[in-house]
Coordinates of N, CA and C in Angstrom, one line a residue:
M1 N 21.5 13.9 -75.9 CA 20.9 14.9 -75.0 C 19.4 14.7 -74.9
E2 N 18.6 14.5 -76.0 CA 17.2 14.3 -75.9 C 16.9 13.0 -75.2
A3 N 17.7 12.0 -75.4 CA 17.5 10.7 -74.7 C 17.6 10.9 -73.2
K4 N 18.5 11.7 -72.7 CA 18.7 11.9 -71.3 C 17.5 12.7 -70.7
I5 N 17.0 13.7 -71.5 CA 15.9 14.4 -71.0 C 14.7 13.5 -71.0
E6 N 14.5 12.6 -71.9 CA 13.4 11.7 -71.9 C 13.5 10.7 -70.7
A7 N 14.8 10.4 -70.4 CA 15.0 9.5 -69.2 C 14.6 10.2 -67.9
L8 N 14.9 11.5 -67.9 CA 14.4 12.3 -66.7 C 12.9 12.3 -66.6
K9 N 12.2 12.5 -67.7 CA 10.8 12.5 -67.7 C 10.2 11.2 -67.2
N10 N 10.8 10.1 -67.7 CA 10.3 8.8 -67.4 C 10.6 8.5 -65.9
E11 N 11.7 9.0 -65.4 CA 12.0 8.8 -64.0 C 11.0 9.5 -63.1
I12 N 10.7 10.7 -63.5 CA 9.7 11.5 -62.7 C 8.4 10.8 -62.7
V13 N 7.9 10.4 -63.8 CA 6.6 9.7 -63.9 C 6.6 8.4 -63.1
E14 N 7.7 7.7 -63.1 CA 7.8 6.4 -62.3 C 7.7 6.7 -60.8
K15 N 8.4 7.8 -60.4 CA 8.4 8.1 -59.0 C 7.0 8.7 -58.6
H16 N 6.4 9.4 -59.5 CA 5.1 10.0 -59.3 C 4.1 8.8 -59.1
N17 N 4.2 7.8 -59.9 CA 3.2 6.7 -59.8 C 3.4 5.9 -58.5
H18 N 4.5 6.0 -57.9 CA 4.7 5.2 -56.6 C 4.1 6.0 -55.4
I19 N 3.7 7.2 -55.6 CA 3.1 8.0 -54.5 C 1.6 7.7 -54.5
P20 N 1.1 7.2 -53.3 CA -0.3 6.9 -53.3 C -1.2 8.1 -53.7
S21 N -2.2 7.9 -54.4 CA -3.0 9.0 -54.9 C -3.5 9.9 -53.8
T22 N -3.8 9.3 -52.6 CA -4.3 10.1 -51.4 C -3.2 11.0 -50.9
D23 N -1.9 10.8 -51.2 CA -0.8 11.6 -50.7 C -0.4 12.7 -51.7
R24 N -0.9 12.7 -52.9 CA -0.4 13.6 -53.9 C -1.0 15.0 -53.7
I25 N -0.2 16.0 -53.8 CA -0.6 17.4 -53.7 C -0.1 18.1 -54.9
E26 N -0.5 19.3 -55.1 CA 0.0 20.1 -56.3 C 1.4 20.6 -56.0
A27 N 2.2 20.4 -57.0 CA 3.7 20.7 -56.8 C 3.8 22.2 -56.7
P28 N 4.6 22.7 -55.7 CA 4.8 24.1 -55.6 C 5.6 24.7 -56.8
L29 N 5.1 25.7 -57.4 CA 5.7 26.3 -58.6 C 7.1 26.8 -58.4
N30 N 7.4 27.2 -57.1 CA 8.8 27.7 -56.9 C 9.8 26.6 -56.8
I31 N 9.3 25.4 -56.8 CA 10.2 24.2 -56.9 C 10.1 23.5 -58.2
L32 N 8.9 23.3 -58.7 CA 8.7 22.6 -59.9 C 9.3 23.3 -61.1
G33 N 9.0 24.6 -61.2 CA 9.5 25.4 -62.4 C 11.0 25.4 -62.4
P34 N 11.7 25.9 -61.4 CA 13.1 25.9 -61.4 C 13.8 24.6 -61.5
A35 N 13.2 23.5 -60.9 CA 13.8 22.2 -61.0 C 13.8 21.7 -62.4
L36 N 12.6 21.9 -63.1 CA 12.5 21.4 -64.5 C 13.5 22.2 -65.4
E37 N 13.6 23.5 -65.2 CA 14.5 24.3 -66.0 C 15.9 23.9 -65.8
A38 N 16.3 23.8 -64.5 CA 17.7 23.5 -64.2 C 18.1 22.1 -64.7
S39 N 17.1 21.1 -64.6 CA 17.5 19.8 -65.0 C 17.8 19.6 -66.5
K40 N 17.5 20.6 -67.3 CA 17.8 20.6 -68.7 C 19.3 20.7 -68.9
F41 N 20.0 21.3 -67.9 CA 21.4 21.6 -68.1 C 22.3 20.7 -67.1
H42 N 21.6 19.8 -66.4 CA 22.3 19.0 -65.4 C 21.7 17.6 -65.6
I43 N 22.1 16.9 -66.6 CA 21.4 15.6 -67.0 C 22.3 14.4 -66.8
E44 N 23.5 14.6 -66.0 CA 24.3 13.4 -65.7 C 23.4 12.6 -64.8
E45 N 23.6 11.3 -64.8 CA 22.6 10.3 -64.2 C 22.4 10.6 -62.7
D46 N 23.5 10.8 -61.9 CA 23.3 11.0 -60.5 C 22.6 12.3 -60.2
I47 N 22.9 13.4 -60.9 CA 22.3 14.7 -60.7 C 20.9 14.7 -61.2
R48 N 20.6 14.0 -62.4 CA 19.3 13.9 -62.9 C 18.4 13.2 -61.9
S49 N 18.8 12.2 -61.3 CA 18.0 11.5 -60.3 C 17.7 12.4 -59.1
M50 N 18.6 13.2 -58.7 CA 18.3 14.2 -57.6 C 17.1 15.1 -58.0
F51 N 17.1 15.6 -59.2 CA 16.0 16.5 -59.7 C 14.7 15.7 -59.7
A52 N 14.8 14.5 -60.2 CA 13.6 13.6 -60.3 C 13.0 13.4 -58.9
N53 N 13.9 13.1 -58.0 CA 13.5 12.8 -56.6 C 12.8 14.0 -56.0
L54 N 13.5 15.2 -56.2 CA 13.0 16.5 -55.7 C 11.6 16.8 -56.2
I55 N 11.4 16.7 -57.5 CA 10.1 17.0 -58.1 C 9.1 16.0 -57.6
A56 N 9.4 14.7 -57.5 CA 8.4 13.7 -57.1 C 8.1 14.0 -55.6
N57 N 9.0 14.3 -54.8 CA 8.7 14.5 -53.4 C 8.0 15.9 -53.1
S58 N 8.1 16.8 -54.1 CA 7.4 18.1 -53.9 C 5.9 17.9 -54.1
I59 N 5.5 16.7 -54.6 CA 4.0 16.5 -54.8 C 3.6 15.4 -53.8
D60 N 4.4 15.1 -52.9 CA 4.1 14.0 -51.8 C 3.8 14.8 -50.5
A61 N 2.6 14.6 -50.1 CA 2.1 15.3 -48.8 C 3.0 15.0 -47.6
K62 N 3.5 13.7 -47.6 CA 4.4 13.3 -46.5 C 5.7 14.0 -46.5
Q63 N 6.1 14.6 -47.6 CA 7.4 15.2 -47.7 C 7.4 16.7 -47.8
Q64 N 6.2 17.3 -47.9 CA 6.0 18.7 -48.2 C 6.8 19.6 -47.3
Y65 N 6.9 19.2 -46.0 CA 7.6 20.1 -45.0 C 9.1 19.9 -45.0
N66 N 9.6 18.9 -45.7 CA 11.0 18.7 -45.9 C 11.6 19.3 -47.1
V67 N 10.7 19.5 -48.1 CA 11.2 20.1 -49.4 C 11.4 21.6 -49.2
H68 N 12.5 22.1 -49.8 CA 12.8 23.5 -49.7 C 13.2 24.0 -51.1
P69 N 12.8 25.2 -51.5 CA 13.2 25.8 -52.8 C 14.7 25.8 -53.0
S70 N 15.5 26.0 -51.9 CA 16.9 26.0 -52.0 C 17.6 24.8 -52.6
F71 N 16.8 23.6 -52.5 CA 17.4 22.4 -52.9 C 17.7 22.4 -54.4
V72 N 16.9 23.2 -55.2 CA 17.2 23.3 -56.6 C 18.6 23.9 -56.8
E73 N 18.9 24.9 -56.1 CA 20.2 25.6 -56.2 C 21.3 24.7 -55.7
I74 N 21.1 23.9 -54.6 CA 22.1 23.0 -54.1 C 22.4 22.0 -55.2
I75 N 21.4 21.4 -55.8 CA 21.7 20.4 -56.8 C 22.5 20.9 -57.9
K76 N 22.2 22.2 -58.3 CA 22.9 22.8 -59.4 C 24.4 23.0 -59.1
Q77 N 24.7 23.1 -57.8 CA 26.1 23.3 -57.5 C 26.8 22.0 -57.1
L78 N 26.2 20.9 -57.4 CA 26.9 19.6 -57.2 C 27.4 19.0 -58.5
T79 N 28.5 18.3 -58.4 CA 29.0 17.6 -59.6 C 28.7 16.1 -59.3
P80 N 28.8 15.3 -60.4 CA 28.6 13.8 -60.1 C 29.6 13.3 -59.1
F81 N 30.8 13.9 -59.0 CA 31.8 13.5 -58.0 C 31.3 13.9 -56.6
D82 N 30.7 15.1 -56.5 CA 30.1 15.5 -55.2 C 29.0 14.5 -54.8
A83 N 28.2 14.1 -55.8 CA 27.1 13.1 -55.5 C 27.7 11.8 -54.9
K84 N 28.8 11.4 -55.5 CA 29.5 10.2 -55.0 C 30.0 10.3 -53.6
V85 N 30.6 11.5 -53.3 CA 31.1 11.8 -52.0 C 29.9 11.8 -51.0
L86 N 28.8 12.5 -51.4 CA 27.7 12.6 -50.5 C 27.1 11.2 -50.2
S87 N 27.0 10.3 -51.2 CA 26.5 9.0 -51.0 C 27.3 8.2 -50.0
S88 N 28.7 8.4 -50.1 CA 29.5 7.7 -49.1 C 29.2 8.2 -47.7
L89 N 29.0 9.5 -47.5 CA 28.7 10.1 -46.2 C 27.4 9.6 -45.7
V90 N 26.4 9.5 -46.6 CA 25.1 8.9 -46.2 C 25.3 7.5 -45.7
Y91 N 26.1 6.7 -46.4 CA 26.3 5.3 -46.0 C 27.0 5.3 -44.6
W92 N 28.0 6.1 -44.4 CA 28.7 6.1 -43.1 C 27.9 6.6 -42.0
S93 N 26.9 7.5 -42.3 CA 26.1 8.0 -41.2 C 25.2 6.9 -40.5
K94 N 25.1 5.8 -41.1 CA 24.4 4.7 -40.5 C 25.2 4.0 -39.4
G95 N 26.5 4.2 -39.4 CA 27.4 3.8 -38.4 C 28.1 5.1 -38.0
T96 N 29.4 5.1 -37.7 CA 30.1 6.3 -37.5 C 31.5 6.2 -38.0
V97 N 31.9 7.1 -38.8 CA 33.3 7.2 -39.3 C 33.8 8.6 -38.9
G98 N 35.0 8.7 -38.4 CA 35.5 10.0 -38.0 C 36.1 10.8 -39.2
V99 N 36.3 12.1 -39.0 CA 36.9 13.0 -40.0 C 38.2 13.5 -39.3
A100 N 39.1 13.9 -40.1 CA 40.4 14.4 -39.5 C 41.1 15.4 -40.4
N101 N 41.8 16.3 -39.8 CA 42.8 17.1 -40.5 C 44.1 16.3 -40.5
V102 N 44.8 16.2 -41.6 CA 46.1 15.6 -41.7 C 47.1 16.7 -41.4
A103 N 47.9 16.6 -40.4 CA 48.9 17.6 -40.0 C 50.3 17.1 -39.9
M104 N 51.2 18.0 -39.8 CA 52.6 17.6 -39.7 C 53.2 18.2 -38.4
K105 N 53.8 17.4 -37.6 CA 54.4 17.8 -36.3 C 55.8 18.4 -36.6
P106 N 56.0 19.6 -36.0 CA 57.2 20.3 -36.2 C 58.4 19.7 -35.4
L107 N 59.6 19.9 -35.9 CA 60.8 19.4 -35.2 C 61.0 19.9 -33.8
E108 N 60.7 21.2 -33.7 CA 60.8 21.9 -32.4 C 59.6 22.7 -32.0
G109 N 59.4 22.9 -30.7 CA 58.3 23.7 -30.3 C 57.0 23.0 -30.4
T110 N 55.9 23.8 -30.2 CA 54.6 23.3 -30.2 C 53.9 23.7 -31.5
G111 N 52.6 23.3 -31.7 CA 51.9 23.7 -32.9 C 52.0 22.6 -33.9
H112 N 51.5 22.9 -35.1 CA 51.5 21.9 -36.2 C 51.2 22.7 -37.5
G113 N 51.4 22.0 -38.6 CA 51.1 22.5 -39.9 C 50.0 21.7 -40.5
I114 N 48.9 22.2 -40.8 CA 47.8 21.5 -41.5 C 48.2 21.2 -42.9
W115 N 48.1 19.9 -43.3 CA 48.4 19.5 -44.7 C 47.2 19.4 -45.5
F116 N 46.2 18.5 -45.0 CA 44.9 18.4 -45.7 C 43.8 18.5 -44.7
R117 N 42.8 19.2 -45.1 CA 41.7 19.5 -44.2 C 40.4 18.6 -44.5
N118 N 39.8 18.2 -43.4 CA 38.5 17.5 -43.5 C 38.6 16.2 -44.4
V119 N 39.4 15.3 -44.0 CA 39.7 14.1 -44.7 C 38.8 12.9 -44.2
F120 N 38.1 12.3 -45.1 CA 37.4 11.1 -44.8 C 38.0 9.9 -45.4
P121 N 37.8 8.7 -44.9 CA 38.5 7.5 -45.4 C 37.8 6.9 -46.7
F122 N 37.7 7.7 -47.7 CA 37.1 7.2 -48.9 C 37.9 6.0 -49.5
P123 N 37.2 5.0 -50.0 CA 37.9 3.7 -50.4 C 39.0 3.9 -51.3
D124 N 38.9 4.8 -52.3 CA 40.0 5.0 -53.3 C 40.8 6.2 -53.0
L125 N 40.8 6.7 -51.8 CA 41.6 7.9 -51.4 C 43.0 7.6 -51.5
T126 N 43.7 8.5 -52.2 CA 45.2 8.5 -52.4 C 45.8 9.8 -52.2
F127 N 47.1 9.9 -52.1 CA 47.8 11.1 -52.0 C 47.6 12.0 -53.2
E128 N 47.4 11.3 -54.4 CA 47.2 12.1 -55.6 C 45.8 12.7 -55.8
N129 N 44.8 12.0 -55.2 CA 43.4 12.6 -55.4 C 42.8 13.2 -54.1
V130 N 43.6 13.3 -53.1 CA 43.1 13.8 -51.8 C 42.5 15.2 -51.9
N131 N 43.2 16.1 -52.7 CA 42.7 17.4 -52.9 C 41.3 17.5 -53.5
R132 N 41.1 16.6 -54.4 CA 39.7 16.5 -55.1 C 38.7 16.2 -54.1
Y133 N 39.0 15.2 -53.2 CA 38.0 14.8 -52.2 C 37.8 15.9 -51.2
C134 N 38.9 16.6 -50.8 CA 38.8 17.6 -49.8 C 38.0 18.8 -50.3
A135 N 38.2 19.1 -51.6 CA 37.4 20.2 -52.2 C 35.9 19.9 -52.3
S136 N 35.6 18.6 -52.5 CA 34.2 18.2 -52.6 C 33.6 18.3 -51.2
V137 N 34.3 17.8 -50.2 CA 33.8 18.0 -48.8 C 33.6 19.4 -48.5
D138 N 34.5 20.3 -48.8 CA 34.4 21.7 -48.6 C 33.1 22.3 -49.2
N139 N 32.8 21.8 -50.4 CA 31.6 22.2 -51.1 C 30.3 21.8 -50.3
L140 N 30.3 20.6 -49.8 CA 29.2 20.1 -49.0 C 29.0 21.0 -47.8
I141 N 30.2 21.4 -47.2 CA 30.1 22.2 -46.0 C 29.6 23.6 -46.4
R142 N 30.1 24.1 -47.5 CA 29.7 25.5 -48.0 C 28.2 25.5 -48.2
L143 N 27.6 24.4 -48.7 CA 26.2 24.3 -49.0 C 25.4 24.0 -47.8
S144 N 26.0 23.9 -46.6 CA 25.3 23.6 -45.3 C 24.7 22.2 -45.3
I145 N 25.2 21.3 -46.1 CA 24.7 19.9 -46.0 C 25.4 19.1 -44.9
I146 N 26.6 19.4 -44.6 CA 27.3 18.8 -43.5 C 28.0 19.8 -42.7
E147 N 28.3 19.5 -41.4 CA 29.1 20.4 -40.6 C 30.2 19.6 -39.9
V148 N 31.4 20.2 -39.7 CA 32.5 19.5 -39.1 C 33.1 20.4 -38.0
N149 N 33.5 19.8 -36.9 CA 34.2 20.6 -35.9 C 35.3 19.8 -35.3
Y150 N 36.3 20.5 -34.8 CA 37.5 19.9 -34.2 C 37.7 20.3 -32.7
S151 N 36.6 20.8 -32.1 CA 36.6 21.2 -30.7 C 36.5 19.9 -29.8
S152 N 36.1 18.9 -30.4 CA 36.0 17.6 -29.7 C 36.1 16.4 -30.7
S153 N 36.2 15.2 -30.2 CA 36.4 14.1 -31.1 C 35.6 12.9 -30.5
Y154 N 35.4 11.9 -31.2 CA 34.6 10.7 -30.7 C 35.4 10.0 -29.6
T155 N 34.7 9.6 -28.6 CA 35.3 8.9 -27.5 C 35.8 7.5 -28.0
N156 N 35.0 6.9 -28.9 CA 35.5 5.6 -29.4 C 36.5 5.9 -30.6
K157 N 37.7 5.7 -30.3 CA 38.8 6.0 -31.3 C 38.8 5.0 -32.4
D158 N 38.0 3.9 -32.3 CA 37.9 3.0 -33.4 C 37.3 3.7 -34.7
F159 N 36.6 4.8 -34.4 CA 36.0 5.5 -35.5 C 37.0 6.1 -36.5
Y160 N 38.2 6.2 -36.0 CA 39.3 6.8 -36.8 C 40.2 5.8 -37.4
N161 N 40.0 4.5 -37.1 CA 40.9 3.4 -37.5 C 41.1 3.4 -39.0
S162 N 40.0 3.6 -39.8 CA 40.0 3.5 -41.2 C 40.9 4.5 -41.8
L163 N 41.1 5.6 -41.1 CA 42.1 6.7 -41.6 C 43.5 6.4 -41.1
T164 N 43.5 6.0 -39.8 CA 44.8 5.8 -39.2 C 45.6 4.7 -39.9
N165 N 44.8 3.6 -40.3 CA 45.4 2.5 -40.9 C 45.4 2.5 -42.4
S166 N 45.0 3.6 -43.0 CA 44.8 3.7 -44.5 C 46.2 3.8 -45.2
T167 N 46.1 3.3 -46.4 CA 47.3 3.5 -47.3 C 47.6 4.9 -47.6
F168 N 46.5 5.7 -47.6 CA 46.7 7.2 -47.9 C 47.6 7.8 -46.8
L169 N 47.4 7.5 -45.5 CA 48.2 8.1 -44.5 C 49.7 7.6 -44.7
T170 N 49.8 6.3 -45.1 CA 51.2 5.8 -45.3 C 51.8 6.6 -46.5
E171 N 51.0 6.9 -47.5 CA 51.6 7.7 -48.6 C 52.0 9.1 -48.2
C172 N 51.2 9.7 -47.2 CA 51.6 11.0 -46.7 C 53.0 10.9 -46.0
E173 N 53.1 9.9 -45.2 CA 54.4 9.7 -44.5 C 55.6 9.4 -45.4
E174 N 55.3 8.6 -46.5 CA 56.3 8.4 -47.5 C 56.7 9.6 -48.2
H175 N 55.7 10.5 -48.5 CA 56.0 11.7 -49.2 C 56.8 12.7 -48.4
L176 N 56.5 12.7 -47.1 CA 57.3 13.6 -46.2 C 58.7 13.1 -46.1
E177 N 59.0 11.8 -46.0 CA 60.3 11.2 -46.0 C 61.0 11.5 -47.3
K178 N 60.3 11.5 -48.4 CA 60.9 11.8 -49.7 C 61.4 13.2 -49.8
V179 N 60.5 14.1 -49.3 CA 60.9 15.5 -49.3 C 62.1 15.8 -48.4
K180 N 62.2 15.0 -47.3 CA 63.4 15.2 -46.4 C 64.7 14.8 -47.1
R181 N 64.6 13.7 -47.9 CA 65.7 13.2 -48.6 C 66.2 14.1 -49.7
E182 N 65.2 14.7 -50.4 CA 65.5 15.5 -51.5 C 65.9 16.9 -51.2
R183 N 65.4 17.4 -50.1 CA 65.6 18.8 -49.7 C 66.5 18.9 -48.4
G184 N 66.9 17.8 -47.8 CA 67.6 17.9 -46.6 C 66.7 18.1 -45.4
E185 N 67.2 18.7 -44.4 CA 66.4 19.0 -43.2 C 65.2 19.9 -43.5
I186 N 64.1 19.5 -43.0 CA 62.9 20.4 -43.1 C 62.3 20.6 -41.7
N187 N 61.3 21.5 -41.6 CA 60.8 21.8 -40.2 C 59.8 20.8 -39.6
F188 N 59.5 19.8 -40.4 CA 58.5 18.9 -39.9 C 59.0 17.4 -39.8
E189 N 58.7 16.7 -38.8 CA 59.3 15.4 -38.6 C 58.3 14.2 -38.8
S190 N 57.0 14.4 -38.6 CA 56.1 13.3 -38.7 C 54.7 13.8 -39.1
V191 N 53.9 12.8 -39.5 CA 52.5 13.1 -39.9 C 51.5 12.6 -38.8
F192 N 50.5 13.3 -38.5 CA 49.5 12.8 -37.5 C 48.1 13.4 -37.8
L193 N 47.1 12.8 -37.2 CA 45.7 13.2 -37.4 C 45.2 14.1 -36.3
I194 N 44.5 15.1 -36.7 CA 43.8 15.9 -35.7 C 42.3 15.5 -35.9
Q195 N 41.8 14.7 -34.9 CA 40.5 14.1 -35.0 C 39.4 15.1 -34.8
G196 N 38.3 14.9 -35.6 CA 37.2 15.7 -35.5 C 35.9 15.0 -35.5
M197 N 34.8 15.7 -35.5 CA 33.5 15.1 -35.5 C 32.7 15.8 -36.7
W198 N 31.7 15.1 -37.2 CA 30.9 15.6 -38.3 C 29.5 15.1 -38.2
N199 N 28.6 15.8 -38.8 CA 27.2 15.3 -38.9 C 26.5 16.1 -40.0
F200 N 25.3 15.6 -40.4 CA 24.5 16.3 -41.4 C 23.7 17.4 -40.7
T201 N 23.6 18.5 -41.3 CA 22.8 19.6 -40.7 C 21.3 19.2 -40.9
T202 N 20.4 19.9 -40.3 CA 19.0 19.6 -40.5 C 18.6 19.8 -41.9
L203 N 19.1 20.9 -42.5 CA 18.9 21.2 -44.0 C 19.4 20.0 -44.8
G204 N 20.6 19.5 -44.4 CA 21.3 18.4 -45.2 C 20.5 17.2 -45.1
S205 N 20.0 16.9 -43.9 CA 19.1 15.7 -43.7 C 17.9 15.7 -44.5
N206 N 17.3 16.9 -44.6 CA 16.0 17.1 -45.4 C 16.4 16.9 -46.9
F207 N 17.5 17.5 -47.3 CA 18.0 17.4 -48.6 C 18.1 15.9 -49.1
I208 N 18.8 15.2 -48.2 CA 19.0 13.7 -48.5 C 17.7 13.0 -48.6
S209 N 16.7 13.3 -47.7 CA 15.4 12.7 -47.6 C 14.7 13.0 -48.9
C210 N 14.8 14.2 -49.5 CA 14.0 14.6 -50.6 C 14.7 14.3 -52.0
C211 N 16.0 14.3 -52.0 CA 16.8 14.3 -53.3 C 17.6 13.0 -53.5
L212 N 17.9 12.3 -52.5 CA 18.7 11.1 -52.8 C 17.8 9.8 -52.8

């Protein structure tokens, strides 16, 4: 524990030293105090680095208008797994990757049944861990870091290829066929994607700039 706290201090000092002296300002107490206090209880490496970045940027004149007191509370509500998911989204934002709801087409009539919501093509996504990923994405939406909508989709459908051609979607189809065999006839016949769009909110973009 003490070693990790010391690592946090060293990380803050290192980042502080990289800020030109002409750009250093006094850290706002409503950020510095809560961040230092919260960091004592969130010392996993990824989360620790977020606190260190936030504290360092709070004394950087070039970042002062991007830093927000709510960032302390946001970091406190992230797990290392959430940090991993967020890093993937940041990487994808440099290009474009679509998001989708995984749905099941009914045997008769119209409509559909949503199976998994807000699915991204994470590299190790499987049928077994999809709920963990979806819950993490839900948390990022709840914290207003990202926003997702299904009222429209990307014109370039290649953005959805990594999901359409994923082993995860194949696993979903295989699971549905397995259920059919074991239970007999069921009300759904196939799996398909409801394509959506996503982006970082302004708050989310500022959070990334200050904390990642």
